[in-house]
């Protein structure tokens, strides 16, 4: 659709994202480019990086699994993070403890103990030293994996680190008050259900498909705004609304970027 002129002049909202080369070359007027909206996990990783930077964190440990979405989250976080970054990767829930131990450099502490014990030729009472340079932890994992990561952090003397994650890690039964995360505005307690007949969304908070419901509601709202945003580029420049998927703005290519709160 975007590579043809089939939607010229017709207010259109695509539930996908395309690159600038995908838009028909003859479409010079930026206000006529199709609007594109989606709920990529990268938006949440960017929100975490910006929020943590605003709170003054500078040295983060990122713990992530091998899923493609987790790698995309890490890439987006790294691009928007202004401090130093230590990554800890695990392939299976069974080696989470070992992976975090590597990230916390426990093995280096053990090695120092062995060298000292060898020098003095005597056994030592020893506990690995916790890292003092890290001030925060970020987790890109499933909810089940998060339930194993939290005690593993404590085991490796990192229980003092504030932990941040995305809504993907919060979908499930495990909860921990120490964990702060991004969340769809639709799921926040203060979200009001209007008189248009939308169902109560609180029952979907643990549902992995809740993003699709939120996207559908936001698409419905954007369908109402689309005619105005096609009228003049200036409307796009100043456009901002709070929606079920976050605060929405439009860039020069018609992509709707979203901002999310962390709590």
Short mmCIF file of C-alpha atoms in Angstrom, two decimals:
data_model
loop_
_atom_site.label_atom_id
_atom_site.label_comp_id
_atom_site.label_asym_id
_atom_site.label_seq_id
_atom_site.Cartn_x
_atom_site.Cartn_y
_atom_site.Cartn_z
CA UNK A 1 0.00 0.00 0.00
CA UNK A 2 2.75 2.45 0.96
CA UNK A 3 4.72 1.79 -2.24
CA UNK A 4 1.78 2.59 -4.48
CA UNK A 5 -0.47 5.60 -4.92
CA UNK A 6 -3.61 3.68 -3.93
CA UNK A 7 -3.99 5.62 -0.69
CA UNK A 8 -3.08 9.07 -2.01
CA UNK A 9 -5.20 11.66 -0.25
CA UNK A 10 -7.03 9.00 1.78
CA UNK A 11 -6.37 9.26 5.54
CA UNK A 12 -4.73 5.89 6.28
CA UNK A 13 -3.44 4.29 9.48
CA UNK A 14 -1.20 1.25 8.96
CA UNK A 15 -0.80 -1.12 11.91
CA UNK A 16 2.85 -1.68 11.06
CA UNK A 17 6.05 0.29 10.57
CA UNK A 18 7.83 0.80 7.27
CA UNK A 19 11.11 2.50 6.45
CA UNK A 20 11.25 5.75 4.49
CA UNK A 21 12.15 3.89 1.28
CA UNK A 22 8.86 2.01 1.45
CA UNK A 23 6.82 5.14 0.83
CA UNK A 24 5.91 5.94 -2.78
CA UNK A 25 8.62 8.20 -4.22
CA UNK A 26 6.18 10.57 -5.83
CA UNK A 27 4.58 11.45 -2.53
CA UNK A 28 6.35 14.70 -1.69
CA UNK A 29 3.84 16.12 0.78
CA UNK A 30 4.80 14.78 4.22
CA UNK A 31 1.27 15.30 5.49
CA UNK A 32 -0.01 12.73 2.97
CA UNK A 33 2.29 9.91 4.08
CA UNK A 34 0.39 7.01 5.69
CA UNK A 35 0.37 7.02 9.48
CA UNK A 36 2.10 3.97 10.96
CA UNK A 37 1.59 2.67 14.47
CA UNK A 38 2.76 -0.41 16.33
CA UNK A 39 3.81 -1.44 19.85
CA UNK A 40 7.45 -2.51 19.39
CA UNK A 41 9.36 -3.61 22.47
CA UNK A 42 12.10 -1.15 21.49
CA UNK A 43 9.86 1.72 22.66
CA UNK A 44 9.82 0.24 26.15
CA UNK A 45 13.60 -0.23 26.23
CA UNK A 46 14.07 3.39 25.16
CA UNK A 47 11.67 4.53 27.89
CA UNK A 48 13.70 2.58 30.47
CA UNK A 49 16.99 4.13 29.30
CA UNK A 50 15.57 7.66 29.41
CA UNK A 51 13.90 7.16 32.80
CA UNK A 52 16.99 5.66 34.40
CA UNK A 53 19.19 8.41 32.96
CA UNK A 54 16.83 11.02 34.38
CA UNK A 55 17.19 9.42 37.82
CA UNK A 56 20.97 9.59 37.60
CA UNK A 57 21.89 5.94 37.09
CA UNK A 58 25.16 5.50 35.21
CA UNK A 59 26.33 1.87 35.51
CA UNK A 60 23.82 -0.80 34.57
CA UNK A 61 23.89 -4.60 34.49
CA UNK A 62 21.60 -5.94 31.73
CA UNK A 63 20.39 -9.53 32.10
CA UNK A 64 18.69 -11.00 29.03
CA UNK A 65 17.66 -14.28 27.41
CA UNK A 66 18.25 -15.41 23.80
CA UNK A 67 14.86 -14.38 22.40
CA UNK A 68 14.92 -12.02 19.41
CA UNK A 69 12.76 -9.46 21.23
CA UNK A 70 15.22 -9.38 24.15
CA UNK A 71 18.14 -8.74 21.79
CA UNK A 72 16.22 -5.92 20.09
CA UNK A 73 15.46 -4.49 23.53
CA UNK A 74 19.15 -4.60 24.45
CA UNK A 75 20.15 -2.88 21.19
CA UNK A 76 17.58 -0.11 21.69
CA UNK A 77 18.56 0.34 25.34
CA UNK A 78 22.27 0.51 24.46
CA UNK A 79 21.66 3.16 21.78
CA UNK A 80 19.83 5.41 24.26
CA UNK A 81 21.91 4.72 27.39
CA UNK A 82 24.50 7.33 28.32
CA UNK A 83 26.35 5.36 30.98
CA UNK A 84 28.42 2.17 31.12
CA UNK A 85 26.85 -1.21 30.42
CA UNK A 86 27.62 -4.76 31.58
CA UNK A 87 25.61 -7.54 29.89
CA UNK A 88 24.79 -10.99 31.24
CA UNK A 89 23.30 -13.46 28.75
CA UNK A 90 21.66 -16.83 29.52
CA UNK A 91 20.29 -19.51 27.20
CA UNK A 92 18.28 -21.45 29.73
CA UNK A 93 16.63 -20.73 33.06
CA UNK A 94 18.92 -23.33 34.63
CA UNK A 95 22.07 -21.26 34.02
CA UNK A 96 20.70 -17.90 35.13
CA UNK A 97 22.66 -18.01 38.40
CA UNK A 98 25.93 -18.70 36.59
CA UNK A 99 25.28 -15.99 34.01
CA UNK A 100 24.61 -13.37 36.68
CA UNK A 101 27.70 -14.54 38.55
CA UNK A 102 29.74 -13.77 35.45
CA UNK A 103 28.12 -10.37 35.14
CA UNK A 104 28.89 -9.64 38.79
CA UNK A 105 32.48 -10.88 38.21
CA UNK A 106 32.25 -13.37 41.06
CA UNK A 107 34.78 -15.64 39.32
CA UNK A 108 37.37 -12.85 39.44
CA UNK A 109 36.83 -12.50 43.17
CA UNK A 110 37.26 -16.26 43.63
CA UNK A 111 40.45 -16.17 41.57
CA UNK A 112 41.88 -13.43 43.78
CA UNK A 113 41.15 -15.57 46.85
CA UNK A 114 42.99 -18.53 45.31
CA UNK A 115 46.05 -16.42 44.54
CA UNK A 116 46.16 -14.91 48.03
CA UNK A 117 45.69 -18.32 49.64
CA UNK A 118 48.51 -19.67 47.51
CA UNK A 119 50.84 -16.80 48.47
CA UNK A 120 50.37 -17.20 52.21
CA UNK A 121 50.07 -20.98 51.88
CA UNK A 122 47.03 -21.14 54.13
CA UNK A 123 43.26 -21.55 53.68
CA UNK A 124 41.12 -18.44 54.06
CA UNK A 125 37.62 -17.76 55.27
CA UNK A 126 36.20 -16.21 52.15
CA UNK A 127 33.07 -14.78 50.60
CA UNK A 128 33.12 -13.30 47.06
CA UNK A 129 33.17 -9.51 47.08
CA UNK A 130 30.17 -7.77 45.55
CA UNK A 131 30.69 -5.24 42.79
CA UNK A 132 30.45 -1.62 43.92
CA UNK A 133 30.49 0.04 40.50
CA UNK A 134 27.00 -1.04 39.39
CA UNK A 135 24.04 1.10 40.41
CA UNK A 136 21.12 -0.57 38.56
CA UNK A 137 19.96 -3.73 36.80
CA UNK A 138 17.81 -4.15 33.68
CA UNK A 139 16.06 -7.41 32.82
CA UNK A 140 14.80 -8.53 29.41
CA UNK A 141 13.24 -11.93 30.07
CA UNK A 142 10.00 -13.81 30.57
CA UNK A 143 8.07 -13.58 33.84
CA UNK A 144 9.17 -17.10 34.82
CA UNK A 145 12.81 -16.22 34.16
CA UNK A 146 12.40 -13.01 36.18
CA UNK A 147 11.29 -15.14 39.14
CA UNK A 148 14.67 -16.90 38.95
CA UNK A 149 16.72 -13.78 38.25
CA UNK A 150 15.68 -11.93 41.40
CA UNK A 151 16.99 -14.54 43.89
CA UNK A 152 20.08 -15.00 41.70
CA UNK A 153 20.85 -11.29 42.04
CA UNK A 154 20.51 -11.61 45.81
CA UNK A 155 22.76 -14.68 45.83
CA UNK A 156 25.45 -12.69 44.04
CA UNK A 157 25.25 -9.72 46.45
CA UNK A 158 23.25 -7.51 44.07
CA UNK A 159 20.04 -7.30 46.09
CA UNK A 160 20.64 -3.57 46.61
CA UNK A 161 20.38 -2.80 42.88
CA UNK A 162 17.10 -1.28 41.65
CA UNK A 163 15.67 -3.55 38.94
CA UNK A 164 13.96 -2.30 35.78
CA UNK A 165 12.18 -4.34 33.13
CA UNK A 166 9.58 -4.18 30.35
CA UNK A 167 5.93 -5.19 30.41
CA UNK A 168 6.97 -8.43 28.67
CA UNK A 169 8.65 -9.54 31.89
CA UNK A 170 5.62 -8.62 33.98
CA UNK A 171 3.14 -10.83 32.09
CA UNK A 172 2.61 -13.70 34.51
CA UNK A 173 1.99 -14.61 38.13
CA UNK A 174 5.36 -13.57 39.59
CA UNK A 175 5.44 -10.13 41.21
CA UNK A 176 8.15 -8.34 43.14
CA UNK A 177 7.81 -4.83 44.60
CA UNK A 178 11.50 -4.16 43.87
CA UNK A 179 10.88 -4.33 40.12
CA UNK A 180 9.90 -1.22 38.17
CA UNK A 181 8.69 -1.56 34.63
CA UNK A 182 7.12 0.07 31.63
CA UNK A 183 3.43 -0.64 31.22
CA UNK A 184 0.66 0.10 28.77
CA UNK A 185 -1.43 3.04 29.99
CA UNK A 186 -4.44 0.81 29.35
CA UNK A 187 -3.27 -1.41 32.22
CA UNK A 188 -2.63 1.36 34.74
CA UNK A 189 -5.07 1.57 37.68
CA UNK A 190 -6.02 5.16 36.94
CA UNK A 191 -7.14 4.31 33.38
CA UNK A 192 -10.81 5.22 33.00
CA UNK A 193 -13.12 3.23 30.76
CA UNK A 194 -15.25 5.68 28.81
CA UNK A 195 -18.85 5.35 27.74
CA UNK A 196 -18.01 4.02 24.27
CA UNK A 197 -18.46 0.45 25.44
CA UNK A 198 -14.87 -0.77 25.80
CA UNK A 199 -14.55 -3.67 28.21
CA UNK A 200 -12.78 -3.46 31.54
CA UNK A 201 -9.15 -4.08 30.64
CA UNK A 202 -7.95 -5.04 34.11
CA UNK A 203 -8.75 -8.70 33.39
CA UNK A 204 -6.20 -8.63 30.56
CA UNK A 205 -3.22 -7.32 32.54
CA UNK A 206 -1.50 -10.74 32.58
CA UNK A 207 -2.52 -11.63 29.02
CA UNK A 208 0.26 -11.66 26.42
CA UNK A 209 -2.26 -10.42 23.85
CA UNK A 210 -3.16 -7.29 25.79
CA UNK A 211 -0.92 -5.26 23.45
CA UNK A 212 -3.22 -6.13 20.56
CA UNK A 213 -6.29 -4.93 22.44
CA UNK A 214 -4.51 -1.69 23.33
CA UNK A 215 -3.34 -1.27 19.74
CA UNK A 216 -6.88 -1.75 18.48
CA UNK A 217 -8.26 0.89 20.83
CA UNK A 218 -5.49 3.34 19.88
CA UNK A 219 -6.05 2.62 16.16
CA UNK A 220 -9.71 3.47 16.64
CA UNK A 221 -8.70 6.80 18.19
CA UNK A 222 -6.16 7.52 15.43
CA UNK A 223 -8.77 6.83 12.75
CA UNK A 224 -10.60 9.86 14.11
CA UNK A 225 -7.46 12.02 14.07
CA UNK A 226 -6.19 10.89 10.66
CA UNK A 227 -8.25 13.33 8.50
CA UNK A 228 -6.86 16.28 10.46
CA UNK A 229 -3.28 14.98 10.28
CA UNK A 230 -3.61 14.61 6.49
CA UNK A 231 -4.77 18.21 6.13
CA UNK A 232 -1.55 20.04 6.99
CA UNK A 233 1.98 19.05 8.06
CA UNK A 234 1.79 21.53 10.95
CA UNK A 235 -0.86 19.38 12.60
CA UNK A 236 1.63 16.52 12.62
CA UNK A 237 4.40 18.67 14.06
CA UNK A 238 2.35 19.61 17.12
CA UNK A 239 0.30 16.44 17.48
CA UNK A 240 0.38 14.60 20.82
CA UNK A 241 -2.24 12.44 22.52
CA UNK A 242 -2.29 9.99 25.41
CA UNK A 243 -3.56 6.65 24.18
CA UNK A 244 -3.91 3.07 25.38
CA UNK A 245 -0.41 2.27 24.03
CA UNK A 246 1.30 5.43 25.33
CA UNK A 247 1.82 9.08 24.44
CA UNK A 248 1.80 9.35 20.64
CA UNK A 249 3.69 11.74 18.35
CA UNK A 250 4.20 11.72 14.56
CA UNK A 251 7.58 11.99 12.84
CA UNK A 252 8.38 13.18 9.29
CA UNK A 253 7.81 9.69 7.85
CA UNK A 254 4.39 9.25 9.42
CA UNK A 255 5.59 6.89 12.15
CA UNK A 256 3.80 7.24 15.46
CA UNK A 257 6.37 7.01 18.25
CA UNK A 258 5.16 6.40 21.79
CA UNK A 259 6.38 7.43 25.20
CA UNK A 260 5.75 5.27 28.26
CA UNK A 261 5.90 5.79 31.99
CA UNK A 262 7.96 3.60 34.30
CA UNK A 263 6.54 2.59 37.66
#
